[in-house]
Amino acid sequence: MRKILRERSRNLNREVWESPSVYGGEDVNQAHNLLQAVARVNRVGGANKDKGFVVDYVGIGHHLKRAIDNYDEREQQEIEETLSFPEDEIRQLEDDHRKIIALLKQHGLTDLNDQDAFFDLFYDEDVRFEFMLAFKKLTRSLNLVYPAKEALNYMRDYQSLTAVNILAGKHFRDERLSMKGIPPKLRALTDQYLQSRGIDEKVKPISILDKDFESHVQKHQRVKTKAAAIEHALRHYIEIDLVDDPELQASFSEALRAIFEEFKDNWDKIYQELEKLRQKAREAKNEPTYGLDRKKQLPFFRMFKRECFGEAALTDDMVSQMVALTQQVFTVVEQELQLTSFWESIPARKKLRAEIQKVLLSPDFFQIPNLMDNREQIISRVMEIAEKNNDRIF
């Protein structure tokens, strides 16, 4: 807009000098200055400035109209299309507010302070995404109108929706629901509101391994909300915390999938089973290492145990054999990974597979069940774990 108005005012000045009889010099200067003033209001001012408003305190509106009248019909239309007035933004704000409230009412939600109801509703990711888009539009339109008094009519609802935005982001571990994108002048108001409600956006969601996690979940009233809190905390734990332990990651992923497949829509049972799985995650954190390095070697140990013994408990002799197997295989892996650009070298990979097979075929491990029969799969799993943990191993 600023560029268009600036160009039009320059053209007007040029036309005056070429045809002085057509325009009065004072009128033209006034027209030029008015258009320049409007252009300056819309000067770029950073990512948080969408536009500026010209407030007519002294009745200059009719002069601006006369300035625009100096152009032909096509040029007038171009200029007027770049000029919008607060009434347009107020109508847009009304419409955006109406739409987000209608979206929530459509799904039976009428109390903007019923956080559990929001959590249950947002369990549907499609609805959650619809809310994100509607909230973004409401934020933009409110930012354009505020601090006009008309904006104050929507501020209470907006603050409630902002609190929902933050809390739902923590509940679902969804970073798209955050304070990002809220302009500074609205942040000043929403931050005060969040503080009054005891909501700190900077505090990370509580981990399922935290001793206070259960009491945090119990604050919710609905069983589905409690289950969802555990579910999404588990998913985050599996995807982030277990990324370097594919065996444990696969085990928990499968257990989580099985719960929802077996107890579909039975939220009482789902909640019970998810809580059991959460307890297993806490136990896994404190599992014995048998003298192995927890980060480097234990992932290999778990994989060998699963492939050879399944879920069976190990005797002391079995543990000793598995520890020895883990240590020997790890030594081979650690040595071979020292080669520069190891994973880009096909010959190097083949050599490592051959070295691993030598260890598996050693007479020291003949008594380990399923080791021989499953050796191809075991070798592949060793390679997978080694590649994911490359930086940690070497």
Coordinates of C-alpha atoms in Angstrom, one line a residue:
M1 CA 0.0 0.0 0.0
R2 CA 2.8 2.5 1.0
K3 CA 4.5 1.9 -2.3
I4 CA 1.3 2.5 -4.3
L5 CA 0.4 5.7 -2.5
R6 CA 3.9 7.1 -2.7
E7 CA 4.0 6.5 -6.5
R8 CA 0.6 8.1 -6.9
S9 CA 1.6 11.2 -5.0
R10 CA 4.8 11.5 -7.1
N11 CA 2.7 11.2 -10.2
L12 CA 0.4 13.9 -8.9
N13 CA 3.3 16.3 -8.3
R14 CA 4.7 15.6 -11.8
E15 CA 1.4 16.3 -13.4
V16 CA 1.1 19.7 -11.6
W17 CA 4.3 20.9 -13.0
E18 CA 3.4 19.8 -16.5
S19 CA -0.1 21.2 -16.4
P20 CA -0.2 24.0 -13.7
S21 CA -3.5 25.3 -14.9
V22 CA -5.3 22.1 -14.1
Y23 CA -4.5 22.0 -10.3
G24 CA -4.2 24.6 -7.7
G25 CA -0.7 24.4 -6.1
E26 CA -2.0 24.5 -2.5
D27 CA -4.5 21.8 -3.1
V28 CA -2.0 19.6 -4.8
N29 CA 0.5 20.0 -2.0
Q30 CA -2.2 19.1 0.5
A31 CA -3.1 16.0 -1.5
H32 CA 0.5 15.0 -1.8
N33 CA 1.1 15.4 1.9
L34 CA -2.0 13.5 2.8
L35 CA -1.1 10.5 0.7
Q36 CA 2.5 10.6 2.0
A37 CA 1.1 10.6 5.6
V38 CA -1.0 7.6 4.9
A39 CA 1.9 5.8 3.3
R40 CA 4.1 6.5 6.3
V41 CA 1.5 5.0 8.7
N42 CA 1.8 1.8 6.7
R43 CA 5.6 1.7 6.7
V44 CA 7.1 -1.7 7.4
G45 CA 7.6 -2.1 11.2
G46 CA 8.6 -5.7 11.8
A47 CA 6.8 -9.0 11.7
N48 CA 4.2 -8.0 14.3
K49 CA 2.8 -5.0 12.4
D50 CA 0.1 -5.9 10.0
K51 CA -1.0 -2.4 9.1
G52 CA -1.5 1.1 10.5
F53 CA -4.6 3.3 11.1
V54 CA -5.1 6.9 10.3
V55 CA -7.3 8.4 13.0
D56 CA -9.1 11.6 11.8
Y57 CA -8.9 13.9 14.8
V58 CA -9.3 17.2 12.9
G59 CA -11.7 16.4 10.0
I60 CA -9.2 15.6 7.3
G61 CA -11.2 12.9 5.8
H62 CA -12.9 15.1 3.2
H63 CA -9.4 16.4 2.1
L64 CA -8.2 12.8 1.6
K65 CA -11.3 12.1 -0.5
R66 CA -10.5 15.2 -2.6
A67 CA -6.9 14.0 -3.0
I68 CA -8.1 10.7 -4.3
D69 CA -10.6 12.4 -6.6
N70 CA -7.6 13.9 -8.5
Y71 CA -7.1 10.5 -10.2
D72 CA -9.0 8.7 -12.9
E73 CA -11.5 6.0 -11.9
R74 CA -9.1 3.1 -12.3
E75 CA -6.4 4.7 -10.1
Q76 CA -9.0 5.7 -7.5
Q77 CA -10.1 2.1 -7.2
E78 CA -6.4 1.0 -6.8
I79 CA -5.8 3.5 -4.0
E80 CA -9.1 2.8 -2.2
E81 CA -8.5 -1.0 -2.3
T82 CA -5.3 -0.3 -0.3
L83 CA -7.2 1.8 2.3
S84 CA -9.3 0.0 4.8
F85 CA -10.9 1.6 7.9
P86 CA -11.4 0.3 11.4
E87 CA -15.0 -0.7 10.7
D88 CA -13.8 -3.4 8.3
E89 CA -11.4 -4.8 11.0
I90 CA -14.1 -4.7 13.6
R91 CA -16.5 -6.6 11.4
Q92 CA -13.7 -9.1 10.7
L93 CA -13.1 -9.5 14.5
E94 CA -16.8 -10.1 15.1
D95 CA -16.8 -12.7 12.4
D96 CA -13.6 -14.5 13.6
H97 CA -14.9 -14.6 17.2
R98 CA -18.3 -15.9 16.0
K99 CA -16.7 -18.7 14.0
I100 CA -14.4 -20.0 16.8
I101 CA -17.3 -20.0 19.3
A102 CA -19.5 -21.7 16.7
L103 CA -16.8 -24.4 16.1
L104 CA -16.7 -25.2 19.9
K105 CA -20.5 -25.1 20.2
Q106 CA -20.8 -27.5 17.2
H107 CA -19.0 -30.1 19.4
G108 CA -21.0 -29.4 22.5
L109 CA -18.5 -27.1 24.2
T110 CA -20.0 -23.9 25.7
D111 CA -17.9 -23.3 28.8
L112 CA -14.5 -21.7 27.8
N113 CA -13.2 -22.5 31.3
D114 CA -13.9 -26.2 31.2
Q115 CA -10.4 -27.3 30.4
D116 CA -11.1 -31.1 30.6
A117 CA -13.9 -30.6 28.0
F118 CA -11.3 -29.0 25.7
F119 CA -8.9 -31.8 26.2
D120 CA -11.5 -34.4 25.4
L121 CA -12.5 -32.4 22.3
F122 CA -9.0 -31.9 21.1
Y123 CA -8.2 -35.6 21.4
D124 CA -9.5 -35.5 17.8
E125 CA -6.6 -34.1 15.9
D126 CA -8.8 -32.7 13.1
V127 CA -10.8 -30.7 15.6
R128 CA -7.6 -29.6 17.3
F129 CA -6.2 -28.3 14.0
E130 CA -9.5 -26.5 13.2
F131 CA -9.2 -24.7 16.5
M132 CA -5.5 -23.7 15.8
L133 CA -6.6 -22.1 12.5
A134 CA -9.6 -20.3 14.1
F135 CA -7.5 -19.1 17.0
K136 CA -4.8 -17.8 14.7
K137 CA -7.4 -15.8 12.7
L138 CA -8.9 -14.4 15.9
T139 CA -5.5 -13.4 17.1
R140 CA -4.8 -11.4 13.9
S141 CA -8.1 -9.6 13.8
L142 CA -8.0 -8.7 17.6
N143 CA -4.5 -7.4 17.2
L144 CA -5.6 -5.1 14.3
V145 CA -8.5 -3.6 16.3
Y146 CA -6.9 -3.4 19.8
P147 CA -6.6 -1.0 21.6
A148 CA -9.9 0.4 20.2
K149 CA -12.6 0.0 22.8
E150 CA -14.5 -2.4 20.5
A151 CA -11.7 -5.0 21.1
L152 CA -12.4 -5.1 24.8
N153 CA -15.7 -6.9 24.2
Y154 CA -13.7 -10.0 23.0
M155 CA -10.7 -9.9 25.4
R156 CA -12.2 -12.1 28.1
D157 CA -13.0 -14.9 25.7
Y158 CA -9.6 -14.5 24.0
Q159 CA -7.8 -14.8 27.3
S160 CA -9.7 -18.0 28.2
L161 CA -8.9 -19.4 24.7
T162 CA -5.2 -18.5 25.2
A163 CA -5.1 -20.4 28.5
V164 CA -6.7 -23.4 26.7
N165 CA -4.1 -23.1 23.9
I166 CA -1.2 -23.3 26.4
L167 CA -2.7 -26.1 28.6
A168 CA -3.8 -28.2 25.6
G169 CA -0.3 -27.9 24.2
K170 CA 1.2 -29.4 27.4
H171 CA -1.5 -32.0 27.7
F172 CA -1.0 -33.4 24.1
R173 CA 2.7 -32.5 23.9
D174 CA 1.8 -30.5 20.8
E175 CA 4.1 -27.6 20.2
R176 CA 1.8 -26.1 17.6
L177 CA -0.4 -25.0 20.6
S178 CA 1.7 -22.3 22.1
M179 CA 2.2 -18.5 22.5
K180 CA 4.2 -18.3 19.3
G181 CA 2.6 -15.9 16.9
I182 CA 0.8 -13.8 19.5
P183 CA 1.8 -10.2 18.9
P184 CA 3.6 -8.3 21.8
K185 CA 0.7 -5.9 22.6
L186 CA -1.7 -8.9 23.1
R187 CA 1.1 -10.8 25.0
A188 CA 1.2 -8.1 27.6
L189 CA -2.5 -8.8 28.4
T190 CA -2.5 -12.5 28.0
D191 CA 0.7 -13.0 30.1
Q192 CA -1.0 -11.2 33.0
Y193 CA -4.1 -13.4 32.7
L194 CA -2.0 -16.6 32.6
Q195 CA 0.0 -15.5 35.6
S196 CA -3.2 -14.8 37.5
R197 CA -4.4 -18.4 36.7
G198 CA -1.0 -19.9 37.8
I199 CA -0.2 -21.0 34.2
D200 CA 3.5 -20.8 33.3
E201 CA 4.1 -21.4 29.6
K202 CA 7.8 -21.9 30.1
V203 CA 7.4 -24.9 32.4
K204 CA 7.8 -28.1 30.3
P205 CA 5.1 -30.8 30.4
I206 CA 5.7 -33.2 33.3
S207 CA 7.5 -36.5 32.4
I208 CA 5.9 -39.9 32.9
L209 CA 9.0 -40.7 35.0
D210 CA 8.4 -37.9 37.4
K211 CA 7.3 -38.9 40.8
D212 CA 4.5 -36.3 40.7
F213 CA 3.1 -37.4 37.4
E214 CA 0.3 -39.5 38.9
S215 CA -1.0 -36.7 41.1
H216 CA -0.8 -34.4 38.1
V217 CA -3.1 -36.8 36.2
Q218 CA -5.5 -37.2 39.1
K219 CA -6.4 -33.4 38.9
H220 CA -8.5 -34.2 35.8
Q221 CA -12.1 -35.2 36.4
R222 CA -12.8 -37.3 33.3
V223 CA -11.3 -40.8 32.8
K224 CA -10.7 -40.1 29.1
T225 CA -8.8 -36.9 29.9
K226 CA -6.6 -38.9 32.4
A227 CA -6.0 -41.6 29.8
A228 CA -5.1 -39.1 27.2
A229 CA -2.6 -37.4 29.5
I230 CA -0.8 -40.7 30.1
E231 CA -1.1 -41.7 26.4
H232 CA 0.6 -38.6 25.0
A233 CA 3.2 -38.5 27.7
L234 CA 4.0 -42.1 26.8
R235 CA 4.2 -41.3 23.1
H236 CA 6.6 -38.4 23.8
Y237 CA 8.7 -40.7 26.0
I238 CA 8.8 -43.4 23.3
E239 CA 9.6 -41.0 20.4
I240 CA 12.1 -38.8 22.2
D241 CA 13.6 -40.5 25.2
L242 CA 13.9 -44.0 23.6
V243 CA 15.2 -42.9 20.2
D244 CA 18.6 -44.3 21.0
D245 CA 17.2 -47.6 22.2
P246 CA 15.3 -49.2 19.3
E247 CA 14.6 -52.4 21.2
L248 CA 12.9 -50.7 24.1
Q249 CA 11.3 -48.2 21.8
A250 CA 9.7 -51.0 19.7
S251 CA 8.6 -52.9 22.8
F252 CA 6.7 -49.9 24.3
S253 CA 5.3 -48.9 20.9
E254 CA 3.8 -52.3 20.4
A255 CA 2.4 -52.4 23.9
L256 CA 0.8 -49.0 23.4
R257 CA -0.7 -50.1 20.1
A258 CA -2.1 -53.3 21.6
I259 CA -3.9 -51.4 24.4
F260 CA -5.9 -49.2 22.0
E261 CA -6.6 -52.1 19.6
E262 CA -7.9 -54.4 22.4
F263 CA -9.8 -51.9 24.4
K264 CA -11.1 -49.5 21.8
D265 CA -13.3 -46.7 23.3
N266 CA -13.3 -48.4 26.7
W267 CA -11.6 -45.5 28.4
D268 CA -11.8 -47.0 31.9
K269 CA -9.8 -50.1 30.8
I270 CA -7.5 -48.0 28.6
Y271 CA -6.7 -45.8 31.5
Q272 CA -5.9 -48.8 33.7
E273 CA -3.6 -50.4 31.1
L274 CA -1.8 -47.2 30.2
E275 CA -1.0 -46.7 33.9
K276 CA 0.5 -50.2 34.0
L277 CA 2.6 -49.4 31.0
R278 CA 3.7 -46.1 32.6
Q279 CA 4.9 -48.1 35.7
K280 CA 6.9 -50.4 33.4
A281 CA 8.6 -47.3 31.9
R282 CA 9.5 -46.2 35.4
E283 CA 10.8 -49.7 36.2
A284 CA 12.8 -49.7 32.9
K285 CA 14.6 -46.5 34.1
N286 CA 15.8 -48.4 37.2
E287 CA 16.5 -51.7 35.6
P288 CA 19.9 -53.4 36.5
T289 CA 22.7 -52.9 34.1
Y290 CA 24.8 -56.0 35.1
G291 CA 27.9 -53.9 34.8
L292 CA 27.1 -52.8 31.2
D293 CA 27.1 -49.2 30.1
R294 CA 23.4 -48.1 30.2
K295 CA 23.6 -45.9 27.1
K296 CA 26.2 -47.7 25.0
Q297 CA 25.8 -51.5 25.8
L298 CA 22.4 -52.1 27.4
P299 CA 20.4 -51.6 24.2
F300 CA 22.3 -54.5 22.7
F301 CA 21.7 -56.6 25.8
R302 CA 18.0 -56.0 25.7
M303 CA 17.9 -57.0 22.0
F304 CA 19.8 -60.2 22.6
K305 CA 17.5 -61.1 25.5
R306 CA 14.3 -60.5 23.5
E307 CA 15.5 -62.4 20.4
C308 CA 16.8 -65.4 22.4
F309 CA 14.6 -65.6 25.5
G310 CA 11.5 -63.6 24.7
E311 CA 9.8 -62.5 27.9
A312 CA 11.2 -65.4 30.0
A313 CA 13.0 -64.5 33.2
L314 CA 16.8 -65.1 33.1
T315 CA 18.8 -67.2 35.6
D316 CA 22.1 -66.0 36.8
D317 CA 23.9 -68.2 34.3
M318 CA 21.8 -66.9 31.4
V319 CA 22.5 -63.3 32.5
S320 CA 26.3 -64.1 32.6
Q321 CA 26.2 -65.5 29.1
M322 CA 24.2 -62.6 27.7
V323 CA 26.5 -60.1 29.3
A324 CA 29.5 -61.8 27.8
L325 CA 27.8 -61.9 24.4
T326 CA 27.0 -58.2 24.6
Q327 CA 30.5 -57.2 25.6
Q328 CA 32.1 -59.2 22.7
V329 CA 29.7 -57.9 20.1
F330 CA 30.1 -54.3 21.4
T331 CA 33.9 -54.5 21.2
V332 CA 33.7 -55.5 17.6
V333 CA 31.2 -52.8 16.8
E334 CA 33.2 -50.1 18.6
Q335 CA 36.4 -51.1 16.8
E336 CA 34.9 -51.1 13.3
L337 CA 33.0 -47.8 13.7
Q338 CA 36.4 -46.0 14.1
L339 CA 36.7 -46.2 10.3
T340 CA 36.0 -42.7 8.7
S341 CA 32.6 -42.6 6.9
F342 CA 31.9 -46.2 8.0
W343 CA 28.2 -46.1 7.2
E344 CA 28.8 -44.9 3.6
S345 CA 31.1 -47.8 2.9
I346 CA 29.4 -51.0 1.8
P347 CA 32.6 -53.2 2.2
A348 CA 33.0 -51.9 5.8
R349 CA 29.4 -52.8 6.6
K350 CA 29.9 -56.3 5.2
K351 CA 33.0 -56.7 7.2
L352 CA 31.2 -55.7 10.4
R353 CA 28.4 -58.2 9.7
A354 CA 31.0 -60.9 9.2
E355 CA 32.7 -60.1 12.5
I356 CA 29.4 -60.1 14.4
Q357 CA 28.6 -63.5 13.0
K358 CA 31.9 -64.9 14.1
V359 CA 31.1 -63.9 17.7
L360 CA 27.6 -65.4 17.5
L361 CA 29.0 -68.7 16.2
S362 CA 31.6 -68.9 18.9
P363 CA 31.4 -72.2 21.0
D364 CA 31.1 -70.0 24.1
F365 CA 27.5 -69.2 23.1
F366 CA 26.3 -72.5 21.7
Q367 CA 24.0 -73.0 24.7
I368 CA 22.1 -69.7 24.2
P369 CA 18.7 -70.7 22.7
N370 CA 17.6 -69.3 19.3
L371 CA 20.9 -67.5 18.8
M372 CA 21.9 -69.7 15.8
D373 CA 18.5 -69.8 14.2
N374 CA 17.9 -66.1 14.5
R375 CA 21.4 -64.9 13.8
E376 CA 20.5 -63.1 10.5
Q377 CA 17.9 -61.1 12.2
I378 CA 20.1 -60.5 15.3
I379 CA 22.9 -59.2 13.1
S380 CA 20.6 -56.8 11.4
R381 CA 19.3 -55.6 14.7
V382 CA 22.9 -55.1 15.9
M383 CA 23.6 -53.0 12.8
E384 CA 20.5 -51.0 13.4
I385 CA 21.3 -50.2 17.0
A386 CA 24.9 -49.4 16.1
E387 CA 23.9 -46.9 13.4
K388 CA 21.4 -45.1 15.6
N389 CA 23.9 -44.9 18.5
N390 CA 26.9 -44.2 16.3
D391 CA 27.8 -40.9 18.0
R392 CA 27.4 -42.3 21.5
I393 CA 29.4 -45.5 20.8
F394 CA 32.3 -43.8 19.0

